Coordinates of N, CA, C and O in Angstrom, one line a residue:
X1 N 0.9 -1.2 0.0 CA 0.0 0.0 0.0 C 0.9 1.2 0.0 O 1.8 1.4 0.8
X2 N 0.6 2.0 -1.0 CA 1.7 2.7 -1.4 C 0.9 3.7 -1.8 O -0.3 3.4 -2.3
X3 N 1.5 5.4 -1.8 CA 2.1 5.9 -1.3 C 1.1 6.1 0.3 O -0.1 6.2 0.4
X4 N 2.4 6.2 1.8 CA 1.4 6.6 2.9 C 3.1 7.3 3.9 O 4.2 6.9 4.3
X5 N 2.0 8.9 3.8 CA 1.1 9.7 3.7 C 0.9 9.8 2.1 O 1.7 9.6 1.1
X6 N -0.6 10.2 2.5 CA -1.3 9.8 1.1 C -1.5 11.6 0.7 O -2.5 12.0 1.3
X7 N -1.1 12.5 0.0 CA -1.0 13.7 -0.4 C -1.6 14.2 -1.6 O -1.5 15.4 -2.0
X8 N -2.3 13.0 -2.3 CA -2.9 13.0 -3.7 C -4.2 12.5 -3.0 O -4.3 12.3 -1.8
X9 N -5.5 12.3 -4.1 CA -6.9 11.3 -3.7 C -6.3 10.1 -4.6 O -6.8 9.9 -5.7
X10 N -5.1 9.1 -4.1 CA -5.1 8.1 -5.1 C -3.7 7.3 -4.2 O -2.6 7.6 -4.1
X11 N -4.5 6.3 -3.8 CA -3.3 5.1 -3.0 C -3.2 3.7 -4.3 O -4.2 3.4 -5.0
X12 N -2.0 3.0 -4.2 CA -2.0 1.8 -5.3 C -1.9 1.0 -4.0 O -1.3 1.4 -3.0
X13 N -2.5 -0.4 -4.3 CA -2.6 -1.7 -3.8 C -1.6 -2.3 -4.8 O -1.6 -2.2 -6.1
X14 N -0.6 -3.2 -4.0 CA -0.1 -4.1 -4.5 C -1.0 -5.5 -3.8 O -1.7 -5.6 -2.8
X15 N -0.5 -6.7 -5.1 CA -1.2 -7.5 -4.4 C -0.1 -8.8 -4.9 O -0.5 -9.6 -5.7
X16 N 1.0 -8.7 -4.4 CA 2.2 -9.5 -4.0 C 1.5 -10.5 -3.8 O 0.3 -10.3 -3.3
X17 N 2.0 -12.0 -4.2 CA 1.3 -13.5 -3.4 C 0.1 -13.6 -3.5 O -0.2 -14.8 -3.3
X18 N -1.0 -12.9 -3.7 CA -2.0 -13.2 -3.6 C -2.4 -13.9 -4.7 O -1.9 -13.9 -5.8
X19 N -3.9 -14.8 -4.0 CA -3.9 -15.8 -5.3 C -5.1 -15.1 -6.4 O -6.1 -14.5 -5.9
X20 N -5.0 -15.2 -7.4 CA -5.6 -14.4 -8.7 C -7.2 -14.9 -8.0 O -7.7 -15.8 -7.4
X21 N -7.8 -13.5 -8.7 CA -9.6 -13.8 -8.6 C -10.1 -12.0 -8.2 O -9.5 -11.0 -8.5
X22 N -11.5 -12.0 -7.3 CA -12.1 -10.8 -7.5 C -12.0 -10.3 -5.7 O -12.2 -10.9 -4.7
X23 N -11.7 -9.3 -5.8 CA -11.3 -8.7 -4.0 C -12.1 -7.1 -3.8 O -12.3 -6.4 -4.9
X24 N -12.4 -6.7 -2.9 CA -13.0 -5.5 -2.6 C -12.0 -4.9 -1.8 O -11.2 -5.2 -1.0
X25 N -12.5 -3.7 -2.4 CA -10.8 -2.5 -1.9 C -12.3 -1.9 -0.7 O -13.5 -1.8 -0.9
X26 N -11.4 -1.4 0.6 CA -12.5 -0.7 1.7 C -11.5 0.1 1.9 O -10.3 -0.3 2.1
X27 N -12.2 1.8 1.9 CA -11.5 3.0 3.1 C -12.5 3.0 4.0 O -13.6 3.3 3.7
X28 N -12.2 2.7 5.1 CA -13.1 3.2 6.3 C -12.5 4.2 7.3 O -11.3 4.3 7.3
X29 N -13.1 4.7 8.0 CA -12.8 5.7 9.4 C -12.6 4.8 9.9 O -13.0 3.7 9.8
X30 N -11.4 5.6 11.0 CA -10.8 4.7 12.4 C -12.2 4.3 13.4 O -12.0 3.8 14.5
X31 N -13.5 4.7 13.0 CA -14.3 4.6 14.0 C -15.1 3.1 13.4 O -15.7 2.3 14.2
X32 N -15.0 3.0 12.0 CA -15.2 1.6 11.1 C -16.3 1.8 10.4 O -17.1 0.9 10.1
X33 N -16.7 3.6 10.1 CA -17.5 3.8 9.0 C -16.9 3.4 7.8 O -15.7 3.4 7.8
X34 N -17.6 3.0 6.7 CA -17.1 2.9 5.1 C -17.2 4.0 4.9 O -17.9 4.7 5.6
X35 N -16.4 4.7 3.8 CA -16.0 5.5 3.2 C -16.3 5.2 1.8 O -17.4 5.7 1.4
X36 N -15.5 4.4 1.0 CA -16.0 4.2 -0.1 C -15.3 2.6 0.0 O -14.7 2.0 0.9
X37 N -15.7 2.1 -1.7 CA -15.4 0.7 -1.6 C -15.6 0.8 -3.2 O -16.5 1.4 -3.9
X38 N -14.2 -0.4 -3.9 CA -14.3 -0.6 -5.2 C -13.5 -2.2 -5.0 O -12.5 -2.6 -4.5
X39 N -14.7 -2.7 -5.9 CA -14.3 -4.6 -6.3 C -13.3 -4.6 -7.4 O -13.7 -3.8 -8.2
X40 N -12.5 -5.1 -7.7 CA -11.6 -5.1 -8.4 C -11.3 -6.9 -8.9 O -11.8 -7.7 -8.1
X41 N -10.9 -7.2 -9.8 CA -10.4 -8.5 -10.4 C -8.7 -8.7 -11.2 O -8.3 -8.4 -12.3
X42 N -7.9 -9.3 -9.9 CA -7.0 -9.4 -10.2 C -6.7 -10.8 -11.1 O -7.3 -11.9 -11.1
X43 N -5.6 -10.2 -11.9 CA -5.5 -11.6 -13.5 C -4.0 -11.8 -12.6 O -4.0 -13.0 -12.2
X44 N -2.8 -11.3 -12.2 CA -1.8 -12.2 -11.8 C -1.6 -11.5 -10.6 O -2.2 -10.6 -10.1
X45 N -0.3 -12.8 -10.0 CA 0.1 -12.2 -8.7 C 0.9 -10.8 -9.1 O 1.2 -10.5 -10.2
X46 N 1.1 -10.2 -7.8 CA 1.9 -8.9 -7.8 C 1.0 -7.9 -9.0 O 1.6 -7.4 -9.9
X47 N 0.4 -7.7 -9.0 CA -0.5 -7.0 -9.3 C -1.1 -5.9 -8.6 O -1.8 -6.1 -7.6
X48 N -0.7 -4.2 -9.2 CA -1.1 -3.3 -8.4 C -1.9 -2.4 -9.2 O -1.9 -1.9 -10.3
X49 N -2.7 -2.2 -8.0 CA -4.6 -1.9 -8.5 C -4.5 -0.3 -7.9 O -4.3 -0.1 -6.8
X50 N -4.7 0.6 -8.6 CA -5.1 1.9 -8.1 C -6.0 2.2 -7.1 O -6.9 1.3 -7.3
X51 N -6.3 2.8 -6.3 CA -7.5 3.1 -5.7 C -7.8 4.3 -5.3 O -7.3 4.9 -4.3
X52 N -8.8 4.8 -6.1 CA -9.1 6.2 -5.7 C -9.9 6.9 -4.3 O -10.6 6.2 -3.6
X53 N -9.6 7.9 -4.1 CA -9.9 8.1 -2.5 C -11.0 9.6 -2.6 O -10.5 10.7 -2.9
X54 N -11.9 9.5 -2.4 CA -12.6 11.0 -2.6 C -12.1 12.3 -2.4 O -11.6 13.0 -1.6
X55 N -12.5 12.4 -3.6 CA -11.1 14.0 -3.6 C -11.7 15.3 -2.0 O -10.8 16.1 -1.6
X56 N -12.5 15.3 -1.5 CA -12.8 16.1 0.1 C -12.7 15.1 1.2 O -13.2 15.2 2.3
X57 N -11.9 14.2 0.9 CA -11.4 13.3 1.9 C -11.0 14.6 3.0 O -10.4 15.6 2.6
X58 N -11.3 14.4 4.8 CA -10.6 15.1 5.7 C -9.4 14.5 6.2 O -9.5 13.2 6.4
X59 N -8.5 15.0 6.4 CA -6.9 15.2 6.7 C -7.1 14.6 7.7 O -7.8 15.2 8.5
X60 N -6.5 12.9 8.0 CA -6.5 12.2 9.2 C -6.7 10.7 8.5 O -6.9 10.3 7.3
X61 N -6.6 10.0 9.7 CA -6.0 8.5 9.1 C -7.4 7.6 9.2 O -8.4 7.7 9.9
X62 N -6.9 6.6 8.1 CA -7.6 5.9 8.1 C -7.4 4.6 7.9 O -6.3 4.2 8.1
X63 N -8.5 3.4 7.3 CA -7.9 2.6 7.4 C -8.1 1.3 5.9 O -9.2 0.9 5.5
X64 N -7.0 1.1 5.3 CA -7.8 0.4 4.3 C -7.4 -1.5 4.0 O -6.3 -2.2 4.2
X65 N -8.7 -1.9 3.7 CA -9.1 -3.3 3.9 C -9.0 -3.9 2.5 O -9.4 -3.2 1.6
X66 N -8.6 -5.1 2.0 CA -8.6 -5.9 1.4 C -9.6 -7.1 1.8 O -9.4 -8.0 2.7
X67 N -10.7 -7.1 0.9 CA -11.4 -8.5 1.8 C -11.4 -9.3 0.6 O -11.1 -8.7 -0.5
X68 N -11.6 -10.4 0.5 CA -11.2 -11.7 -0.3 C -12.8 -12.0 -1.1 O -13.5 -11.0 -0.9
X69 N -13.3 -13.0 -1.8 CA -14.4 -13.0 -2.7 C -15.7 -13.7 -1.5 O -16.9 -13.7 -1.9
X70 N -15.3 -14.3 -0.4 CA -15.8 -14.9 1.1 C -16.2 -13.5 1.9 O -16.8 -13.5 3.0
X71 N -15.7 -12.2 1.2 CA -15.8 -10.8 2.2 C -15.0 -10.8 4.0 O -15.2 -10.1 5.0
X72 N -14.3 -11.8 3.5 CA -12.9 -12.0 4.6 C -11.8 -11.1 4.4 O -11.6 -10.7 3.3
X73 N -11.1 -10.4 5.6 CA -10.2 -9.5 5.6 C -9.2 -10.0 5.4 O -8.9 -10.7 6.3
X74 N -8.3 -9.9 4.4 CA -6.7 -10.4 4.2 C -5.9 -9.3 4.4 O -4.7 -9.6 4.5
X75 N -6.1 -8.6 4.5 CA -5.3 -7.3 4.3 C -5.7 -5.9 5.3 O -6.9 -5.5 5.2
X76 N -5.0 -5.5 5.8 CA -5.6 -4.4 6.7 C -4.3 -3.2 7.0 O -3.3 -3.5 7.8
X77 N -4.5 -2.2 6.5 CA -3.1 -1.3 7.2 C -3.8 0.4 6.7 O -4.3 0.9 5.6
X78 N -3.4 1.1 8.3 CA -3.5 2.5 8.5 C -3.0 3.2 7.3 O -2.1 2.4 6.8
X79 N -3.1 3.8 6.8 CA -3.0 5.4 5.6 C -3.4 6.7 6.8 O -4.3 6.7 7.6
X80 N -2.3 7.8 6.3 CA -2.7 9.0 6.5 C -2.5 9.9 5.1 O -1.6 10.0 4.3
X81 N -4.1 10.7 5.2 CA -4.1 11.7 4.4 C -4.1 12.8 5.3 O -4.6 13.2 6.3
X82 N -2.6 13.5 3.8 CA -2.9 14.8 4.4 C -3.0 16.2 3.8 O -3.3 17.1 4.6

């Protein structure tokens, strides 16, 4: 998860090892509101997926989720926008 601090509306997901198929990208608030959410379909490993972030996003951290096609969390790590 790249770039963090996040200083544009646009973080990339890598998705190193992971095994190919369809995943849901989540930004949520540290309080575990959604924010927004985009499904994506990865074709190989190491594959890195854009993810755009609402451009009036407020300055403060948050948190973004990788859930699997079971809507299982594989992935989970803080971002700050600022």
């Amino acid at each position: 998860l790249y770039p963090n601090p996040v200083a544009t509306s646009r973080v990339y997901v890598s998705f190193n090892g992971k095994e190919t198929g369809r995943y849901t990208l989540q930004l949520v608030n540290l309080g575990g509101q959604l924010i927004t959410e985009k499904v994506v379909e990865i074709t190989n490993q190491g594959q890195v997926v854009p993810f755009t972030l609402k451009n009036n996003l407020a300055k403060g951290a948050y948190m973004v989720k990788v859930l699997n096609n079971t809507k299982k969390a594989i992935f989970t790590d803080k971002i700050v926008v600022e």
